[in-house]
Amino acid sequence: MNKLDIIVLGASGNLAGAKIFPALFALFSQGLLPDEVRFFGFARSELTQDGFRERIMRNLTCRYTPEHSCGDFIEKFLARCKYYSGDYNSPEAFRALASELNADADRVFYLALPPAVFPEVTGSIGSSGMLKNNGRAWIRVVVEKPFGRDRESSDALNRELLKEFPEKQIYRIDHYLGKEMVQNIMVLRFANQIFKPLWNARYIRCVRIDWQENIGIEGRGGYFDRYGIIRDVVQNHLLQLVTLITMDEPESLKADAVRDCKLKVLRDIETVRIDDLILGQYSGYAREPQVAPDSVTPTFVNLRLRIANDEWRDVPFNIRAGKGLSCRKSEIRIVFRTPESNIFCDVAECPPANELIIRIQPDEGIHFNIVSKVPGLKMRFQPKELDLSYKSAFAGTVIPEAYESLLLDVINGEKALFIRSDELEAAWDIFTPLLHYIDENRIKPKIYEFRTDGPDEAYRKECVWENR
Ligand code: NDP
Ligand code: BG6
């Protein structure tokens, strides 16, 4: 295997500490990285090497190695981590980092930074000479979401990025695509013949995507108050789920075959209408640090997506996403139609609809509500679940973290789970008019109590959409 230098910019931040370094460690401890791999952190915060390693260590766990060798692995990993501090536009700071890199090594630059800093950082990477290695080694850059605030700012960021990196070197990450159950959606749909003929408007009545967190913004006010819940999770993570549920079967698993199919359906999704939207904000949000006291930023949204193609026309995709709700969960519920007539309707009640539930987290699994006869002398029905809970079905198997899977793909040059620029454009087109309307009119979200189910009206409206 080649030599590899991984450079994390924004290394003092939450994402780097909580996700990126632990994922790199997980790959390292399984021997999935080159022998000569090194990890560099860069950010403005002044940290000593020990201070940096101490921060990284806090989040490392040995899920893939026996307990007794854990300490050894951690020590070996930390010995390869080095921190540089400086401004993101400081030529000296970037030259100092550049002088450490190995000319023969492949390079991954990970921009674990707020998107507004991307242009400055990519400019500094370019001017410091870090994009020149021996010519045989590859260079890749990973950029985080949200990529811009709307279509225009996303295009502008893209242009800046393309000044330094050609598209083939760019990996736009959406960590939901690395989650085990999200990767399983294509398997469920295309490896199981049983679903193929049923997967369309003729048999499916509606699809609900429910994304809930029971925490607030956790000190991320400076970021969140500028973005809000639609930009934070809907335009990216949850839209990707809709895409995986509705895309045609690709010709192969090659990156572009998959992404062409995703793009096709993204372009069929209509821009969201203001009537199809309810916004909420948890009570107390405006008192969070770095949040404007009169903030109208939504922490909750309930919206409906409509897809204008033959397969999905008239099937509402109801997305509910919120922070400060009653529990933490992320699931997709496919609700099948009840037949217009049914032999049982004459002799008993009509059977209820089947539902297929894809539970992304926590407790990954697939559940199918199937109508069964309640034992007894009368003909009565009840939906009961066929359960494929990952915990029991794959007991003893470690479920990788999304970032482990995606970072390994970056290193292997595998792009199917990364967002292509035309996909990103189509995703922004769906939301940009709505986001502009909300911003320009300062649409007031409905206030809901923290750790409840969000605004009442959201549920009422959801029922109306589904019953139409
Ligand atoms: P942080 O706010 O923690 O920012 C990361 C680092 O960037 C900070 O430690 C800081 O380092 C630097 N930074 C922050 N604000 C600025 C600024 N205005 N100008 C220059 N530098 C700044 O963000 P996260 O680590 O949480 O996230 C990084 C990126 O990843 C974001 O785009 C986020 O949306 C995305 N993301 C985060 C997830 C998470 O779980 N945290 C999950 C998915 C995506 P210093 O001051 O030392 O330079
Ligand atoms: C991030 C959002 O992209 O995803 C956060 O910025 C959110 O607000 C997080 O909390 C959720 O990720 P996960 O993997 O915990 O569901």
Coordinates of C-alpha atoms and ligand atoms in Angstrom, one line a residue:
M1 CA 0.0 0.0 0.0
N2 CA 1.1 3.6 -0.7
K3 CA 1.9 6.3 1.8
L4 CA -1.0 8.4 2.9
D5 CA -1.2 11.9 4.5
I6 CA -4.6 12.9 5.9
I7 CA -5.0 16.6 6.7
V8 CA -8.0 17.6 8.7
L9 CA -8.7 21.3 8.5
G10 CA -10.9 22.6 11.4
A11 CA -9.3 19.9 13.6
S12 CA -10.2 21.7 16.8
G13 CA -13.9 21.4 16.1
N14 CA -16.7 19.1 17.1
L15 CA -16.9 17.1 13.9
A16 CA -13.2 16.4 13.8
G17 CA -13.1 15.3 17.5
A18 CA -16.3 13.4 17.6
K19 CA -16.4 11.7 14.2
I20 CA -13.4 12.1 11.9
F21 CA -10.5 11.1 14.2
P22 CA -12.5 8.2 15.8
A23 CA -13.4 6.9 12.3
L24 CA -9.7 7.2 11.2
F25 CA -8.7 5.3 14.3
A26 CA -11.3 2.6 13.7
L27 CA -9.8 2.1 10.1
F28 CA -6.3 2.2 11.5
S29 CA -7.0 -0.3 14.2
Q30 CA -8.4 -2.7 11.6
G31 CA -5.3 -2.4 9.5
L32 CA -7.3 -0.8 6.7
L33 CA -5.0 2.2 6.2
P34 CA -1.5 2.1 4.6
D35 CA 1.4 1.3 7.0
E36 CA 2.8 4.7 6.3
V37 CA -0.3 6.8 7.2
R38 CA 0.0 10.1 9.0
F39 CA -2.7 12.4 10.3
F40 CA -2.4 16.2 10.4
G41 CA -4.7 18.6 12.2
F42 CA -4.9 22.3 11.3
A43 CA -7.0 25.1 12.9
R44 CA -6.7 28.5 14.4
S45 CA -6.9 27.4 18.1
E46 CA -3.5 27.2 19.8
L47 CA -3.1 23.7 21.0
T48 CA 0.1 21.9 22.1
Q49 CA 0.7 18.6 20.5
D50 CA -0.2 16.9 23.8
G51 CA -3.3 19.0 24.1
F52 CA -4.4 18.0 20.5
R53 CA -3.7 14.3 21.2
E54 CA -5.6 14.5 24.5
R55 CA -8.6 15.9 22.7
I56 CA -8.5 13.2 20.1
M57 CA -8.1 10.4 22.7
R58 CA -11.3 11.4 24.5
N59 CA -13.4 9.9 21.8
L60 CA -11.4 6.9 20.7
T61 CA -13.0 3.5 21.5
C62 CA -11.6 0.1 20.5
R63 CA -14.6 -1.5 18.9
Y64 CA -12.6 -3.7 16.6
T65 CA -9.7 -4.8 18.8
P66 CA -9.5 -6.8 21.9
E67 CA -9.5 -4.9 25.2
H68 CA -6.0 -5.8 26.1
S69 CA -4.4 -4.4 22.9
C70 CA -6.5 -1.2 22.9
G71 CA -4.0 1.0 24.7
D72 CA -1.3 0.0 22.2
F73 CA -3.3 0.8 19.2
I74 CA -4.3 4.2 20.7
E75 CA -0.7 5.0 21.4
K76 CA 0.4 4.1 17.9
F77 CA -2.4 6.1 16.4
L78 CA -1.7 9.2 18.5
A79 CA 2.0 9.0 17.7
R80 CA 1.1 9.6 14.0
C81 CA -1.1 12.7 14.8
K82 CA 0.4 16.2 14.6
Y83 CA -1.3 19.6 15.0
Y84 CA -0.6 22.9 13.2
S85 CA -2.2 26.1 14.2
G86 CA -2.7 29.3 12.1
D87 CA -5.2 31.4 10.3
Y88 CA -6.9 29.9 7.3
N89 CA -5.4 32.6 5.1
S90 CA -1.9 32.5 6.6
P91 CA 0.7 31.6 3.9
E92 CA 3.4 30.9 6.6
A93 CA 1.1 28.6 8.5
F94 CA 0.2 26.6 5.4
R95 CA 3.8 26.5 4.2
A96 CA 4.8 25.0 7.5
L97 CA 2.2 22.3 7.1
A98 CA 3.2 21.8 3.5
S99 CA 6.8 21.3 4.4
E100 CA 5.8 18.3 6.6
L101 CA 3.9 16.4 3.9
N102 CA 5.6 13.6 2.1
A103 CA 6.0 14.2 -1.7
D104 CA 5.4 10.5 -2.4
A105 CA 2.3 10.2 -0.3
D106 CA -1.4 10.3 -1.4
R107 CA -3.3 13.1 0.2
V108 CA -6.7 13.6 1.7
F109 CA -7.7 17.1 2.7
Y110 CA -10.8 17.0 4.9
L111 CA -12.6 20.4 5.3
A112 CA -14.2 20.0 8.7
L113 CA -15.1 23.7 8.7
P114 CA -18.1 26.0 8.3
P115 CA -18.6 26.3 4.5
A116 CA -18.0 30.1 4.6
V117 CA -14.3 29.3 5.3
F118 CA -13.9 26.8 2.3
P119 CA -12.7 29.3 -0.3
E120 CA -10.1 30.8 1.9
V121 CA -8.8 27.4 2.9
T122 CA -8.7 25.9 -0.5
G123 CA -6.9 29.0 -1.8
S124 CA -4.3 28.6 1.0
I125 CA -3.9 24.9 0.2
G126 CA -3.3 25.7 -3.4
S127 CA -0.9 28.6 -2.9
S128 CA 1.2 26.7 -0.3
G129 CA 2.0 24.1 -3.0
M130 CA 0.3 21.2 -1.2
L131 CA -1.5 20.3 -4.4
K132 CA 1.8 19.3 -5.9
N133 CA 3.1 15.9 -5.0
N134 CA 5.2 13.5 -7.1
G135 CA 2.6 13.3 -9.8
R136 CA 1.9 9.6 -9.3
A137 CA 0.2 10.0 -5.9
W138 CA -3.4 11.1 -5.8
I139 CA -5.0 14.1 -4.1
R140 CA -8.6 14.2 -2.8
V141 CA -10.6 16.7 -0.9
V142 CA -13.6 16.0 1.3
V143 CA -16.1 18.8 1.9
E144 CA -18.9 18.8 4.5
K145 CA -22.5 19.9 4.2
P146 CA -24.3 22.2 4.2
F147 CA -22.7 23.2 1.0
G148 CA -23.9 26.8 0.8
R149 CA -27.2 28.3 1.9
D150 CA -29.0 28.2 -1.4
R151 CA -28.4 27.4 -5.0
E152 CA -26.5 30.6 -5.7
S153 CA -24.1 30.4 -2.8
S154 CA -23.6 26.7 -3.4
D155 CA -22.7 27.4 -7.1
A156 CA -20.3 30.1 -5.9
L157 CA -18.6 27.8 -3.4
N158 CA -18.3 25.2 -6.1
R159 CA -16.6 27.6 -8.5
E160 CA -14.1 28.4 -5.7
L161 CA -13.5 24.8 -5.0
L162 CA -13.0 24.0 -8.7
K163 CA -10.3 26.7 -9.0
E164 CA -8.1 24.4 -6.9
F165 CA -9.5 20.9 -7.3
P166 CA -11.0 19.2 -10.4
E167 CA -14.4 17.5 -9.9
K168 CA -12.8 14.1 -9.8
Q169 CA -10.9 15.0 -6.7
I170 CA -13.9 16.4 -4.8
Y171 CA -15.8 14.2 -2.4
R172 CA -19.0 16.0 -1.1
I173 CA -19.9 14.1 1.9
D174 CA -23.3 13.5 3.4
H175 CA -22.7 11.1 6.3
Y176 CA -26.3 9.7 6.1
L177 CA -25.2 7.9 3.0
G178 CA -22.6 6.0 5.0
K179 CA -25.1 4.8 7.6
E180 CA -25.6 1.1 7.5
M181 CA -29.4 1.2 7.1
V182 CA -29.2 3.9 4.5
Q183 CA -26.8 1.7 2.4
N184 CA -29.3 -1.1 3.0
I185 CA -32.2 0.8 1.2
M186 CA -30.8 -0.2 -2.3
V187 CA -30.3 -3.7 -1.1
L188 CA -33.8 -4.0 0.3
R189 CA -35.3 -2.6 -2.9
F190 CA -33.2 -4.2 -5.6
A191 CA -32.0 -7.5 -4.1
N192 CA -35.5 -8.5 -3.0
Q193 CA -37.7 -9.2 -6.0
I194 CA -40.9 -9.1 -3.8
F195 CA -40.8 -5.3 -3.5
K196 CA -40.0 -4.4 -7.1
P197 CA -43.6 -4.6 -8.5
L198 CA -45.1 -2.9 -5.4
W199 CA -42.7 0.1 -5.3
N200 CA -44.8 2.8 -7.0
A201 CA -47.9 5.0 -6.6
R202 CA -50.2 2.2 -7.4
Y203 CA -49.5 0.3 -4.2
I204 CA -47.9 3.0 -2.0
R205 CA -50.1 5.6 -0.4
C206 CA -47.6 7.8 1.3
V207 CA -44.1 7.8 2.7
R208 CA -43.2 9.4 6.0
I209 CA -39.7 10.3 7.0
D210 CA -39.4 11.1 10.7
W211 CA -36.2 12.6 12.0
Q212 CA -36.1 13.5 15.6
E213 CA -33.5 14.6 18.1
N214 CA -34.2 15.1 21.8
I215 CA -31.4 17.5 22.2
G216 CA -31.2 21.2 21.2
I217 CA -28.5 22.8 19.2
E218 CA -25.7 22.0 21.8
G219 CA -23.6 25.1 21.6
R220 CA -23.8 25.3 17.7
G221 CA -25.9 28.5 17.8
G222 CA -23.5 30.5 15.6
Y223 CA -23.9 28.0 12.8
F224 CA -27.5 26.8 13.3
D225 CA -29.1 30.2 13.6
R226 CA -27.9 31.0 10.1
Y227 CA -29.0 27.7 8.6
G228 CA -32.0 26.3 10.4
I229 CA -33.4 22.8 10.2
I230 CA -34.2 22.7 6.5
R231 CA -30.6 23.5 5.5
D232 CA -29.2 21.5 8.3
V233 CA -30.8 18.1 7.7
V234 CA -33.6 18.2 5.1
Q235 CA -31.9 19.5 2.0
N236 CA -29.2 17.0 2.4
H237 CA -29.7 13.9 4.7
L238 CA -33.4 13.5 4.4
L239 CA -33.6 14.4 0.7
Q240 CA -31.0 11.7 0.1
L241 CA -33.3 9.2 1.8
V242 CA -36.2 10.2 -0.5
T243 CA -33.9 9.8 -3.5
L244 CA -32.9 6.3 -2.4
I245 CA -36.5 5.3 -1.9
T246 CA -37.7 6.6 -5.3
M247 CA -34.8 6.3 -7.7
D248 CA -35.0 3.7 -10.6
E249 CA -32.8 0.6 -10.4
P250 CA -29.4 1.6 -11.7
E251 CA -27.7 -0.5 -14.5
S252 CA -24.8 -1.2 -12.1
L253 CA -23.3 -0.2 -8.8
K254 CA -20.8 2.0 -10.6
A255 CA -20.7 5.5 -9.0
D256 CA -22.1 7.3 -12.0
A257 CA -24.8 4.8 -12.8
V258 CA -26.1 5.2 -9.2
R259 CA -25.8 9.0 -9.2
D260 CA -27.4 9.3 -12.7
C261 CA -30.5 7.5 -11.3
K262 CA -30.6 9.7 -8.2
L263 CA -30.2 12.8 -10.3
K264 CA -33.1 11.8 -12.5
V265 CA -35.6 11.6 -9.6
L266 CA -34.2 14.6 -7.9
R267 CA -35.1 16.6 -11.0
D268 CA -38.6 15.3 -10.8
I269 CA -39.2 16.5 -7.3
E270 CA -41.2 19.8 -7.4
T271 CA -40.0 22.9 -5.5
V272 CA -41.6 22.9 -2.1
R273 CA -44.8 24.9 -1.8
I274 CA -45.4 27.3 1.1
D275 CA -48.7 25.5 1.7
D276 CA -46.9 22.3 2.2
L277 CA -44.9 23.6 5.2
I278 CA -45.1 24.0 8.9
L279 CA -42.2 25.5 10.8
G280 CA -41.6 25.3 14.6
Q281 CA -39.0 26.5 17.1
Y282 CA -38.5 25.0 20.5
S283 CA -39.2 27.2 23.4
G284 CA -36.0 28.6 24.8
Y285 CA -34.1 28.4 21.5
A286 CA -33.8 32.2 21.2
R287 CA -32.0 32.2 24.5
E288 CA -29.3 29.8 23.4
P289 CA -25.8 31.3 23.1
Q290 CA -25.0 33.0 19.7
V291 CA -28.7 32.9 18.7
A292 CA -30.4 36.2 18.0
P293 CA -33.0 37.0 20.7
D294 CA -35.7 37.6 18.0
S295 CA -34.6 34.7 15.9
V296 CA -37.2 33.1 13.6
T297 CA -34.9 30.2 12.6
P298 CA -36.9 27.0 12.6
T299 CA -35.7 24.0 14.7
F300 CA -38.7 22.0 13.4
V301 CA -40.2 21.4 10.0
N302 CA -43.0 19.3 8.7
L303 CA -43.1 19.5 4.9
R304 CA -44.5 17.6 2.0
L305 CA -42.5 16.7 -1.2
R306 CA -44.3 16.0 -4.4
I307 CA -42.7 14.0 -7.2
A308 CA -43.9 14.7 -10.7
N309 CA -43.3 11.4 -12.5
D310 CA -45.5 8.4 -13.3
E311 CA -44.2 6.2 -10.5
W312 CA -44.7 8.7 -7.7
R313 CA -47.3 11.3 -8.7
D314 CA -49.9 11.8 -5.9
V315 CA -47.8 10.0 -3.3
P316 CA -47.0 12.5 -0.5
F317 CA -43.6 12.3 1.0
N318 CA -44.1 13.8 4.4
I319 CA -40.9 14.8 6.1
R320 CA -40.9 15.7 9.8
A321 CA -37.6 16.9 11.3
G322 CA -36.9 18.5 14.5
K323 CA -34.6 19.2 17.4
G324 CA -35.8 19.3 21.0
L325 CA -38.4 16.6 20.3
S326 CA -39.4 13.8 22.6
C327 CA -37.0 11.1 21.4
R328 CA -34.1 10.4 19.1
K329 CA -35.0 8.5 16.0
S330 CA -34.7 8.4 12.3
E331 CA -37.0 6.2 10.3
I332 CA -38.8 5.8 7.0
R333 CA -42.3 4.5 6.9
I334 CA -43.7 3.3 3.6
V335 CA -47.5 3.1 4.0
F336 CA -49.1 0.9 1.4
R337 CA -52.6 1.4 0.0
T338 CA -55.6 -0.4 1.3
P339 CA -57.4 -2.0 -1.6
E340 CA -60.6 -0.3 -2.7
S341 CA -62.5 -3.5 -2.3
N342 CA -61.6 -6.6 -0.3
I343 CA -63.3 -9.9 0.3
F344 CA -63.0 -9.4 4.1
C345 CA -64.9 -6.0 4.1
D346 CA -68.2 -7.9 3.6
V347 CA -67.7 -10.2 6.5
A348 CA -65.7 -8.2 9.0
E349 CA -63.9 -4.9 9.2
C350 CA -61.7 -4.0 6.2
P351 CA -58.1 -4.9 6.9
P352 CA -55.7 -1.9 7.7
A353 CA -52.8 -0.9 5.5
N354 CA -49.5 -2.6 5.4
E355 CA -46.5 -0.6 6.5
L356 CA -42.8 -1.1 5.9
I357 CA -40.6 0.6 8.4
I358 CA -36.9 1.2 7.8
R359 CA -35.4 2.2 11.2
I360 CA -32.1 4.0 10.6
Q361 CA -31.3 4.8 14.2
P362 CA -31.3 3.9 17.0
D363 CA -31.8 0.1 16.9
E364 CA -31.3 -0.4 13.2
G365 CA -33.8 -2.7 11.6
I366 CA -36.6 -3.4 9.1
H367 CA -40.1 -4.0 10.3
F368 CA -43.1 -5.0 8.2
N369 CA -46.6 -4.5 9.6
I370 CA -48.6 -7.3 8.2
V371 CA -52.3 -7.8 8.8
S372 CA -53.1 -11.0 10.7
K373 CA -56.2 -12.6 12.0
V374 CA -56.6 -12.2 15.8
P375 CA -56.9 -15.8 17.1
G376 CA -60.5 -16.5 18.0
L377 CA -63.9 -17.4 16.7
K378 CA -64.5 -14.0 15.1
M379 CA -62.9 -12.6 12.0
R380 CA -60.9 -9.7 13.4
F381 CA -57.6 -8.2 12.2
Q382 CA -54.6 -6.6 13.7
P383 CA -51.4 -5.4 12.1
K384 CA -48.4 -7.3 13.6
E385 CA -44.8 -6.7 12.9
L386 CA -42.4 -9.0 11.1
D387 CA -39.2 -7.9 12.8
L388 CA -35.7 -7.7 11.4
S389 CA -33.9 -6.1 14.2
Y390 CA -30.2 -5.8 13.4
K391 CA -29.2 -6.2 17.0
S392 CA -30.5 -9.8 17.1
A393 CA -30.2 -10.7 13.4
F394 CA -26.6 -9.7 13.3
A395 CA -25.7 -10.2 17.0
G396 CA -21.9 -9.9 17.6
T397 CA -21.3 -7.9 14.3
V398 CA -20.0 -4.4 14.8
I399 CA -22.1 -1.9 12.8
P400 CA -19.6 0.6 11.4
E401 CA -20.0 4.3 12.0
A402 CA -21.0 6.2 8.8
Y403 CA -17.7 8.1 8.7
E404 CA -15.7 4.9 8.8
S405 CA -17.4 3.6 5.7
L406 CA -17.2 6.9 3.9
L407 CA -13.6 7.7 4.7
L408 CA -12.6 4.3 3.5
D409 CA -14.4 5.0 0.2
V410 CA -12.5 8.3 -0.1
I411 CA -9.2 6.4 0.3
N412 CA -10.3 3.7 -2.2
G413 CA -11.6 6.4 -4.7
E414 CA -15.1 5.0 -4.6
K415 CA -17.6 7.8 -5.2
A416 CA -21.1 6.2 -5.3
L417 CA -21.9 7.5 -1.8
F418 CA -20.8 11.1 -2.5
I419 CA -22.8 13.9 -4.0
R420 CA -22.0 14.9 -7.6
S421 CA -22.2 18.6 -8.4
D422 CA -25.4 18.2 -10.6
E423 CA -27.1 16.3 -7.7
L424 CA -26.3 19.1 -5.4
E425 CA -27.7 21.7 -7.8
A426 CA -30.9 19.7 -8.2
A427 CA -31.2 19.3 -4.4
W428 CA -30.8 23.1 -3.9
D429 CA -33.3 23.8 -6.7
I430 CA -36.0 22.0 -4.7
F431 CA -35.6 24.1 -1.6
T432 CA -34.1 27.5 -2.7
P433 CA -37.4 29.3 -3.6
L434 CA -39.0 28.2 -0.4
L435 CA -35.9 29.2 1.7
H436 CA -35.8 32.6 0.1
Y437 CA -39.5 33.1 0.8
I438 CA -39.1 32.1 4.4
D439 CA -36.0 34.4 4.9
E440 CA -37.5 37.4 3.1
N441 CA -40.8 37.2 4.9
R442 CA -39.3 36.3 8.3
I443 CA -41.9 33.6 8.6
K444 CA -42.5 33.0 12.2
P445 CA -42.2 29.4 13.4
K446 CA -44.7 28.0 15.9
I447 CA -43.3 27.7 19.3
Y448 CA -43.3 24.2 20.9
E449 CA -42.3 23.0 24.3
F450 CA -38.8 21.4 24.5
R451 CA -38.9 17.5 24.4
T452 CA -42.5 17.3 23.1
D453 CA -43.8 16.3 19.7
G454 CA -43.5 19.7 18.0
P455 CA -46.3 22.0 17.0
D456 CA -49.8 20.4 17.2
E457 CA -50.7 21.8 13.8
A458 CA -48.0 19.8 12.2
Y459 CA -49.7 16.5 12.9
R460 CA -53.1 17.7 11.9
K461 CA -51.8 19.0 8.6
E462 CA -49.8 15.8 8.0
C463 CA -53.1 13.8 8.3
V464 CA -54.8 16.1 5.8
W465 CA -52.1 15.6 3.3
E466 CA -52.1 11.9 3.6
N467 CA -55.9 11.6 3.4
R468 CA -56.3 13.6 0.2
Ligands
NDP1 P1 -17.4 23.8 14.4 O1 -18.3 25.0 14.5 O2 -17.0 23.1 15.6 O3 -16.2 24.3 13.5 C1 -15.0 23.5 13.2 C2 -13.8 24.4 13.4 O4 -13.8 25.4 12.4 C3 -13.8 25.1 14.7 O5 -13.2 24.3 15.7 C4 -13.0 26.4 14.4 O6 -11.6 26.1 14.6 C5 -13.2 26.6 12.9 N1 -14.2 27.7 12.8 C6 -15.5 27.7 13.2 N2 -16.1 28.9 12.9 C7 -15.2 29.5 12.1 C8 -15.2 30.8 11.4 N3 -16.3 31.5 11.4 N4 -14.1 31.1 10.7 C9 -13.0 30.3 10.7 N5 -13.0 29.2 11.4 C10 -14.0 28.8 12.0 O7 -18.2 22.8 13.3 P2 -18.3 21.3 13.3 O8 -16.9 20.7 13.7 O9 -19.4 20.9 14.1 O10 -18.6 21.0 11.8 C11 -17.8 21.3 10.7 C12 -18.5 21.1 9.4 O11 -19.1 19.8 9.4 C13 -19.7 22.0 9.3 O12 -19.8 22.4 7.9 C14 -20.9 21.2 9.7 O13 -22.1 21.6 9.2 C15 -20.5 19.8 9.2 N6 -21.0 18.7 10.0 C16 -20.9 18.6 11.3 C17 -21.4 17.5 12.0 C18 -21.2 17.3 13.4 O14 -21.6 16.3 14.0 N7 -20.6 18.3 14.1 C19 -22.1 16.4 11.3 C20 -22.2 16.7 9.9 C21 -21.7 17.8 9.3 P3 -10.6 27.2 15.0 O15 -11.3 28.4 15.6 O16 -9.7 26.5 15.9 O17 -10.0 27.6 13.7
BG6_2 C1 -25.6 16.9 11.1 C2 -26.3 18.1 11.6 O1 -25.4 17.0 9.8 O2 -26.2 15.7 11.5 C3 -26.7 18.0 13.1 O3 -25.6 19.3 11.4 C4 -27.3 16.7 13.4 O4 -27.5 19.1 13.5 C5 -26.5 15.5 12.9 O5 -27.4 16.6 14.8 C6 -27.2 14.2 13.1 O6 -26.3 13.2 12.7 P1 -26.6 11.7 13.3 O7 -25.6 10.9 12.6 O8 -26.3 11.9 14.8 O9 -28.0 11.4 13.0

